[in-house]
CSV table of C-alpha atoms and ligand atoms in Angstrom, one decimal:
chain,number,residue,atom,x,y,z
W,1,UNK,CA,0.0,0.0,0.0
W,2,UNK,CA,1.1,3.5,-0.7
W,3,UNK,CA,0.1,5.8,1.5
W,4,UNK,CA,2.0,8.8,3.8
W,5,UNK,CA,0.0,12.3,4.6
W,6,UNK,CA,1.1,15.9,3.4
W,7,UNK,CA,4.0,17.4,5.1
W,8,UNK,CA,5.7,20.7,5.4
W,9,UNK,CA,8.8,22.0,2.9
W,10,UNK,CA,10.3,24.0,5.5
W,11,UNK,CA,13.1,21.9,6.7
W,12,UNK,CA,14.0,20.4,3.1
W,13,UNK,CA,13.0,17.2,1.1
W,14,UNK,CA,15.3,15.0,2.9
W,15,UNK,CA,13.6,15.8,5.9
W,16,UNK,CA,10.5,15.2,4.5
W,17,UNK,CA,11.5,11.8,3.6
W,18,UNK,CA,12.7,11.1,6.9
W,19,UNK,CA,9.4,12.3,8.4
W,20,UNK,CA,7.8,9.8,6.3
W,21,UNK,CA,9.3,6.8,7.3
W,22,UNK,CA,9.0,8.1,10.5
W,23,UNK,CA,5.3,7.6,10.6
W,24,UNK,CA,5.3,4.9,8.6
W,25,UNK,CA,4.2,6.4,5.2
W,26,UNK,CA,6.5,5.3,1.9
W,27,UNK,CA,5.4,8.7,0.2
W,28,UNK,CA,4.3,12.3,1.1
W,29,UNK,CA,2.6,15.5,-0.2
W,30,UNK,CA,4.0,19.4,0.2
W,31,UNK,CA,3.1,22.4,-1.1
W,32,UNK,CA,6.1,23.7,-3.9
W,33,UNK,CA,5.8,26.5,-2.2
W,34,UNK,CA,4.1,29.2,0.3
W,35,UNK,CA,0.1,27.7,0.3
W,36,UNK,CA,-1.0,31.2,-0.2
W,37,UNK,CA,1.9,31.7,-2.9
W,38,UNK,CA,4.8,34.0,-3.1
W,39,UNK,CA,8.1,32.9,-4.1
W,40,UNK,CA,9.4,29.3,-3.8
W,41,UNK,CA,13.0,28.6,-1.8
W,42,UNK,CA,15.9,27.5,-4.6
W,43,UNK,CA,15.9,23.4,-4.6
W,44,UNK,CA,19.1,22.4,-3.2
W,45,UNK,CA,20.9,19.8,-5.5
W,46,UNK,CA,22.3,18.2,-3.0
W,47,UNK,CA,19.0,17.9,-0.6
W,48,UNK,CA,16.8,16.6,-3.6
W,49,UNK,CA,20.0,13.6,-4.3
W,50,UNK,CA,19.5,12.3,-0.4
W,51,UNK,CA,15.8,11.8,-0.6
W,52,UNK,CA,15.5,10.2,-3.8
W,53,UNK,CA,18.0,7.9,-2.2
W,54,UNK,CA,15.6,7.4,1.0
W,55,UNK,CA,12.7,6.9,-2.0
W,56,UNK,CA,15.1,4.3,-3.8
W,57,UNK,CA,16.1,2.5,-0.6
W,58,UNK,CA,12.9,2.1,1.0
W,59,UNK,CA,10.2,1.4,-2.3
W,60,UNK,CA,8.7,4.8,-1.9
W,61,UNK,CA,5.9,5.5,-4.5
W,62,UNK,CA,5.1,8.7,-6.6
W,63,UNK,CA,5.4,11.7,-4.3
W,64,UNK,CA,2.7,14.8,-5.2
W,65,UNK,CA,3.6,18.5,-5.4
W,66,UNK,CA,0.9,20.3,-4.1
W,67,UNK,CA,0.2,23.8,-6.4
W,68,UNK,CA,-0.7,26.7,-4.0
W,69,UNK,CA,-4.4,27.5,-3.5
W,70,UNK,CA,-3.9,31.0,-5.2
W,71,UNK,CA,-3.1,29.8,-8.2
W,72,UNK,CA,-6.1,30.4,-10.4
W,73,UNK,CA,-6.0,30.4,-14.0
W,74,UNK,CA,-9.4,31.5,-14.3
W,75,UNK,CA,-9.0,34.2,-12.3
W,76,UNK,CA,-11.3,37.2,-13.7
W,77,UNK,CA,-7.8,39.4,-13.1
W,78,UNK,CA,-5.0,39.0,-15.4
W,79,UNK,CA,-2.1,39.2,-12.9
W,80,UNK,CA,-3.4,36.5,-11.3
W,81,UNK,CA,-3.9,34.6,-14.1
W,82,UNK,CA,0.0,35.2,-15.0
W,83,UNK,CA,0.9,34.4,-11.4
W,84,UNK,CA,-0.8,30.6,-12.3
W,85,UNK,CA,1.3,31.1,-15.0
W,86,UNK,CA,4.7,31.9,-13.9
W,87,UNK,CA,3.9,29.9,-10.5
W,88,UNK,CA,3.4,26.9,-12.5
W,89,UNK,CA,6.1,27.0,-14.9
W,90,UNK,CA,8.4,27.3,-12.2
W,91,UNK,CA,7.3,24.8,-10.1
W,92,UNK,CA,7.3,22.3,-12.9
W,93,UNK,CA,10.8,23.0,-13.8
W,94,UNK,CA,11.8,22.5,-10.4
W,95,UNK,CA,10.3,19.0,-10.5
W,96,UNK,CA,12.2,18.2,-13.3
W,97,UNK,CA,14.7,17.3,-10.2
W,98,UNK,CA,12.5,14.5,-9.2
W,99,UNK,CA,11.7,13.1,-12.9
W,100,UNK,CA,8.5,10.7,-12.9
W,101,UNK,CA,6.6,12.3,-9.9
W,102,UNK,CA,3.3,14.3,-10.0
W,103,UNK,CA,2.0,17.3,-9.3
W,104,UNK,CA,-1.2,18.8,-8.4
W,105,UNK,CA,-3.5,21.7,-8.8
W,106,UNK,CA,-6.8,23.1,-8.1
W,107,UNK,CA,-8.6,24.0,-11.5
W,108,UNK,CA,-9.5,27.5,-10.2
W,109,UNK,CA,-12.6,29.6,-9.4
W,110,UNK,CA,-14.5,31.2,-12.3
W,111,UNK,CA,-15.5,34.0,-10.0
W,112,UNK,CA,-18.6,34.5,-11.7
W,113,UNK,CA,-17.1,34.7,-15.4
W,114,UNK,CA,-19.3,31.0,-15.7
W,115,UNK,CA,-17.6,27.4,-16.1
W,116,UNK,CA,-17.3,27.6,-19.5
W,117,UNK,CA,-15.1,30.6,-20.0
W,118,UNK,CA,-13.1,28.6,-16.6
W,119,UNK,CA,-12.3,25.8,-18.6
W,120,UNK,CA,-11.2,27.6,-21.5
W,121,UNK,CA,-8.6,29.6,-19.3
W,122,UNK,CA,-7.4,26.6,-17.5
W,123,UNK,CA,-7.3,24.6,-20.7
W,124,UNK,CA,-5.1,27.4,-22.0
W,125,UNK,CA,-2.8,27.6,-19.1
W,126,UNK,CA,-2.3,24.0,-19.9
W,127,UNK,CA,-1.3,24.5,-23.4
W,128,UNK,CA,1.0,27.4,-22.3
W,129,UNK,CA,3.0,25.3,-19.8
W,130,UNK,CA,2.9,21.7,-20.4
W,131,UNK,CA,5.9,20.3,-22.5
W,132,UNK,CA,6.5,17.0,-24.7
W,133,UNK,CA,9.7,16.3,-22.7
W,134,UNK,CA,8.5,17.1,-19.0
W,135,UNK,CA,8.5,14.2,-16.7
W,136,UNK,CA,6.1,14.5,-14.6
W,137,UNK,CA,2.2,14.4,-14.6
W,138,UNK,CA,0.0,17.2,-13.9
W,139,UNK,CA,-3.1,16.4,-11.9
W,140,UNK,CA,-6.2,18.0,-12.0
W,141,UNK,CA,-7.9,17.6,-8.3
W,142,UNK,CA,-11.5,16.8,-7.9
W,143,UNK,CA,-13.1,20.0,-6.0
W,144,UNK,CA,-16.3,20.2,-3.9
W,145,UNK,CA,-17.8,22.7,-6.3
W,146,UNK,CA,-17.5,25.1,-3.3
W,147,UNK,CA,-18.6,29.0,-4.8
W,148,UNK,CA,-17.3,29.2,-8.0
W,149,UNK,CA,-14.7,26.4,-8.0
W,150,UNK,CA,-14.5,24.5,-11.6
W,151,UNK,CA,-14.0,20.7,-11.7
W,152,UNK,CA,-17.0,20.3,-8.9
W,153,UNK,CA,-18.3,17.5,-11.1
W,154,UNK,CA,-16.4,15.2,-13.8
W,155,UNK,CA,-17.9,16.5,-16.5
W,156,UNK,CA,-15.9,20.0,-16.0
W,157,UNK,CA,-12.4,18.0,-15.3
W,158,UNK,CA,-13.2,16.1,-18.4
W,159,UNK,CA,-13.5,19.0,-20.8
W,160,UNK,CA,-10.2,20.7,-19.3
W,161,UNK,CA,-8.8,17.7,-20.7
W,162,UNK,CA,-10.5,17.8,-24.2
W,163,UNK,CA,-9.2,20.9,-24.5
W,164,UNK,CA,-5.4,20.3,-23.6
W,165,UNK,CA,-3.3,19.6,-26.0
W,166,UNK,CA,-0.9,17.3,-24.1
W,167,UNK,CA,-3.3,15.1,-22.5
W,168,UNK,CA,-0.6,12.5,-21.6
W,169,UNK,CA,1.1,14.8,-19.3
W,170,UNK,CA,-2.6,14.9,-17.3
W,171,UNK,CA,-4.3,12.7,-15.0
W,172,UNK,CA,-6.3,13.5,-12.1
W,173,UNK,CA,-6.5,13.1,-8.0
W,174,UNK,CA,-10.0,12.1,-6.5
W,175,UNK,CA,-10.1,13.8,-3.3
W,176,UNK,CA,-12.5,11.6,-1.2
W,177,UNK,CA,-13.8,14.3,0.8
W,178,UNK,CA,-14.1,17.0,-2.3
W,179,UNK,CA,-16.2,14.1,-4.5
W,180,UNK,CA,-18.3,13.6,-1.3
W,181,UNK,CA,-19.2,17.5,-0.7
W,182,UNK,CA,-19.7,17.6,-4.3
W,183,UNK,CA,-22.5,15.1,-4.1
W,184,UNK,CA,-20.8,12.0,-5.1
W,185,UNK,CA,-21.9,8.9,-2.8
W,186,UNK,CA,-18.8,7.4,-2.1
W,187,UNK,CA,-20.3,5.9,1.0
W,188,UNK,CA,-23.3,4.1,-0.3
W,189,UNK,CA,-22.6,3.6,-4.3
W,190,UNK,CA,-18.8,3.7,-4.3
W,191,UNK,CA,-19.0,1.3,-7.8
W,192,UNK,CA,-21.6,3.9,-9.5
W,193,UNK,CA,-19.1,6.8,-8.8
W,194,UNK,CA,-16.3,5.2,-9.7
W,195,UNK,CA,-18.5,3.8,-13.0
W,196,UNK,CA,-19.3,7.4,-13.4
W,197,UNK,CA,-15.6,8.2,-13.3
W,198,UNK,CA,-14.9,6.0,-16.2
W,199,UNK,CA,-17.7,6.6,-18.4
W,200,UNK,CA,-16.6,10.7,-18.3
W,201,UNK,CA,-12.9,10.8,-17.5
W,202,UNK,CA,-11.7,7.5,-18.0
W,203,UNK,CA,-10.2,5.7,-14.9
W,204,UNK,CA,-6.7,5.5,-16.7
W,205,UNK,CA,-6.5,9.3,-15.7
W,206,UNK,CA,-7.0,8.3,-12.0
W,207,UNK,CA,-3.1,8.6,-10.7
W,208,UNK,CA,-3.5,9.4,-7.0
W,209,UNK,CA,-6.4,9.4,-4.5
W,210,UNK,CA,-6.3,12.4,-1.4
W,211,UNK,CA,-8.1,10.7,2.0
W,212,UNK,CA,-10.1,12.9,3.5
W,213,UNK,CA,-13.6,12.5,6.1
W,214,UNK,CA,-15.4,15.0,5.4
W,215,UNK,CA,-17.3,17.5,8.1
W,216,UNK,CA,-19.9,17.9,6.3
W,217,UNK,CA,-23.2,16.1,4.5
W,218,UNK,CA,-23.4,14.9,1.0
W,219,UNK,CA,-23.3,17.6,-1.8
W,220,UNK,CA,-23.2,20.3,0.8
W,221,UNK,CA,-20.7,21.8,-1.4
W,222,UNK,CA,-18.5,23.0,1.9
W,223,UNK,CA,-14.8,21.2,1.5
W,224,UNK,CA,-13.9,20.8,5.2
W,225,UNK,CA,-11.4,17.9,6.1
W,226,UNK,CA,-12.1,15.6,8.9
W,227,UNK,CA,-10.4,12.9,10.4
W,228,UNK,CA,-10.8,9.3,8.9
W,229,UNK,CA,-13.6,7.6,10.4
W,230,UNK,CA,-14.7,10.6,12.3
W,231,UNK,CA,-16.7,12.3,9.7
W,232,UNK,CA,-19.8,11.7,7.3
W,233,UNK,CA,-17.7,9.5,4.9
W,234,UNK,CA,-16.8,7.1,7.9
W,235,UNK,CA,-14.5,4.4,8.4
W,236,UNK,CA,-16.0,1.2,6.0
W,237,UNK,CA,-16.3,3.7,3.5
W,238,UNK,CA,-12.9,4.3,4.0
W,239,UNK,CA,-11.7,0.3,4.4
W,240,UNK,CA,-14.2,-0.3,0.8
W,241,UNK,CA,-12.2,2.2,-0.7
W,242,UNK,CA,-8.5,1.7,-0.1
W,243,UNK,CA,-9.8,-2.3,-1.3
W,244,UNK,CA,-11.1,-1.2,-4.2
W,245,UNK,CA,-9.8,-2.8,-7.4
W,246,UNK,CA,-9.4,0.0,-9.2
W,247,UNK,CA,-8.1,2.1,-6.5
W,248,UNK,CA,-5.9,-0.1,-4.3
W,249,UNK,CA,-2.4,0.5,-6.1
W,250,UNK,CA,-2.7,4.6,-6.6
W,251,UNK,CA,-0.9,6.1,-3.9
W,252,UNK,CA,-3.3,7.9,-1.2
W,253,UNK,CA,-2.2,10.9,0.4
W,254,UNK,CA,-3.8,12.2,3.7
W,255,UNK,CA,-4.8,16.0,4.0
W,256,UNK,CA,-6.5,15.4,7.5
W,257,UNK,CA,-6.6,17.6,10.4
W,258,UNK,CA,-4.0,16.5,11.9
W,259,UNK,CA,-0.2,16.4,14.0
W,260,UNK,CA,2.0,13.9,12.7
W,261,UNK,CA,1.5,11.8,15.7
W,262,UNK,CA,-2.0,12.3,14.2
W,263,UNK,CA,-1.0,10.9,11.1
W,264,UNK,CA,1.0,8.0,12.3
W,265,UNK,CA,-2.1,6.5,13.7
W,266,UNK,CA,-3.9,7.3,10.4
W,267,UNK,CA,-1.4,5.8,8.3
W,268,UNK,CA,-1.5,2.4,10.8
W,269,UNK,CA,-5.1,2.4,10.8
W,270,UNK,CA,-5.6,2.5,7.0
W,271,UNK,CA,-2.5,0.3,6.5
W,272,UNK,CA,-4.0,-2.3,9.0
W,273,UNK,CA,-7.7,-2.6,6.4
W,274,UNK,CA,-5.5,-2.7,3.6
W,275,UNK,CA,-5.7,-6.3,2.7
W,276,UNK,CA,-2.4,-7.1,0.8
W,277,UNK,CA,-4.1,-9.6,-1.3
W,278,UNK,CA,-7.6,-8.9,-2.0
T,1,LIG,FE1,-5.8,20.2,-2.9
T,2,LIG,FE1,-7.2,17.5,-1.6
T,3,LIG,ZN1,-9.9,20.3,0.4
């Protein structure tokens, strides 16, 4: 099983690395840079060489790159728009240091320009920054559809990807807790979302799953993490879907509210429903 929780860039990727095994995890998330943007810290060479040696030595999977939450490409203001722009240029030519991992954005908020004219600006950052001989995968993340958030439903995430040119640098990350608020029943009909998936993205785009309980009811559109098990999504939900044939070998990343003692116990709990050979 795959699994590990996001954790902070502060103290270096080496560090993060060591976190990891720390709590048990064999991958991690972290944001490229400031969450609420700003400029991101110079990659040192020397850092980035010791934990892809940790990732080689202990079978790590994939680790994601986490975009900022300001970066919006459909923002209605065109320096924002150039910040998504410039943010994620940058951050995908800093991952060129870690060749073959992902990273992972938030479509954007319209902010009442509609979805349509969203997906055309997000589809258009895409064309500006992807590249034939980048190595890693960008993600599209599932969102709870929360005010004027794009990609609320699959239909939106799948015409982003119509419209990209590059569509084999793109997948996408199903965050449990964002598909749930967005009114997906994960809880009860786990095999008709998931069917639902397929028939309007394609499940070959599914590349890494975010673990999230959610605070909130079904479809109320809120995006607030909770705990596993101690939310509306629940803990067989969460034991179905880690067990899920077509989920089980994508890397799950927790974005709980949570310490990292916090996400220790997480990380055992979900590793100890994990059944190795379903
Ligand atoms: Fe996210
Ligand atoms: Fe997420
Ligand atoms: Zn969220």
């Amino acid at each position: 099983m795959i699994i590990g929780c996001h954790l902070s860039v502060s103290k270096g990727f080496a560090a993060m690395g060591r976190q990891a095994l720390e709590i048990g995890a064999n991958t991690f998330q972290f944001f490229t840079r400031n969450p609420r943007g700003g400029r991101a810290k110079e990659i040192d060479a020397d850092d980035a060489e010791k934990l892809k040696a940790i990732m080689r030595d202990n079978d790590f999977g994939v680790i994601l790159a986490h975009a900022p939450y300001t970066l919006n490409p459909c923002s209605d203001n065109e320096r924002t728009r150039e910040f998504a722009f410039e943010a994620m240029t940058d951050d995908l030519k800093r991952m060129e240091l870690f060749p073959g991992n992902l990273y992972n954005f938030h479509p954007g908020s319209h902010v009442g320009q509609g979805a349509a004219k969203g997906i055309e600006m997000i589809s258009e950052l895409l064309n500006r920054v992807l590249r034939e001989d980048m190595r890693t995968t960008v993600l599209l993340e599932t969102m709870a559809g929360k005010g004027s958030e794009v990609g609320g439903n699959f239909e939106e995430i799948a015409e982003i990807i119509k419209n990209t040119e590059l569509k084999n640098k793109l997948g996408v990350c199903l965050d449990t807790c964002h598909v749930f608020d967005a009114g997906y029943d994960i809880v009860n009909d786990l095999d008709g979302v998931l069917e639902e998936f397929d028939k309007t993205i394609g499940l070959e785009r599914l590349r890494a799953v975010h673990l999230n309980d959610s605070m909130n009811f079904l479809g109320c559109r809120k995006d607030r993490h909770q705990r596993i098990g101690k939310g509306a999504i629940g803990l067989d939900a969460f034991e179905r879907l880690i067990n899920d044939d077509r989920l089980r070998s994508l890397p799950f990343y927790l974005e709980t509210p949570n310490e990292l003692d916090g996400y220790a116990e997480e990380i055992r709990l979900l590793r100890s429903l994990y059944r190795e050979n379903n």
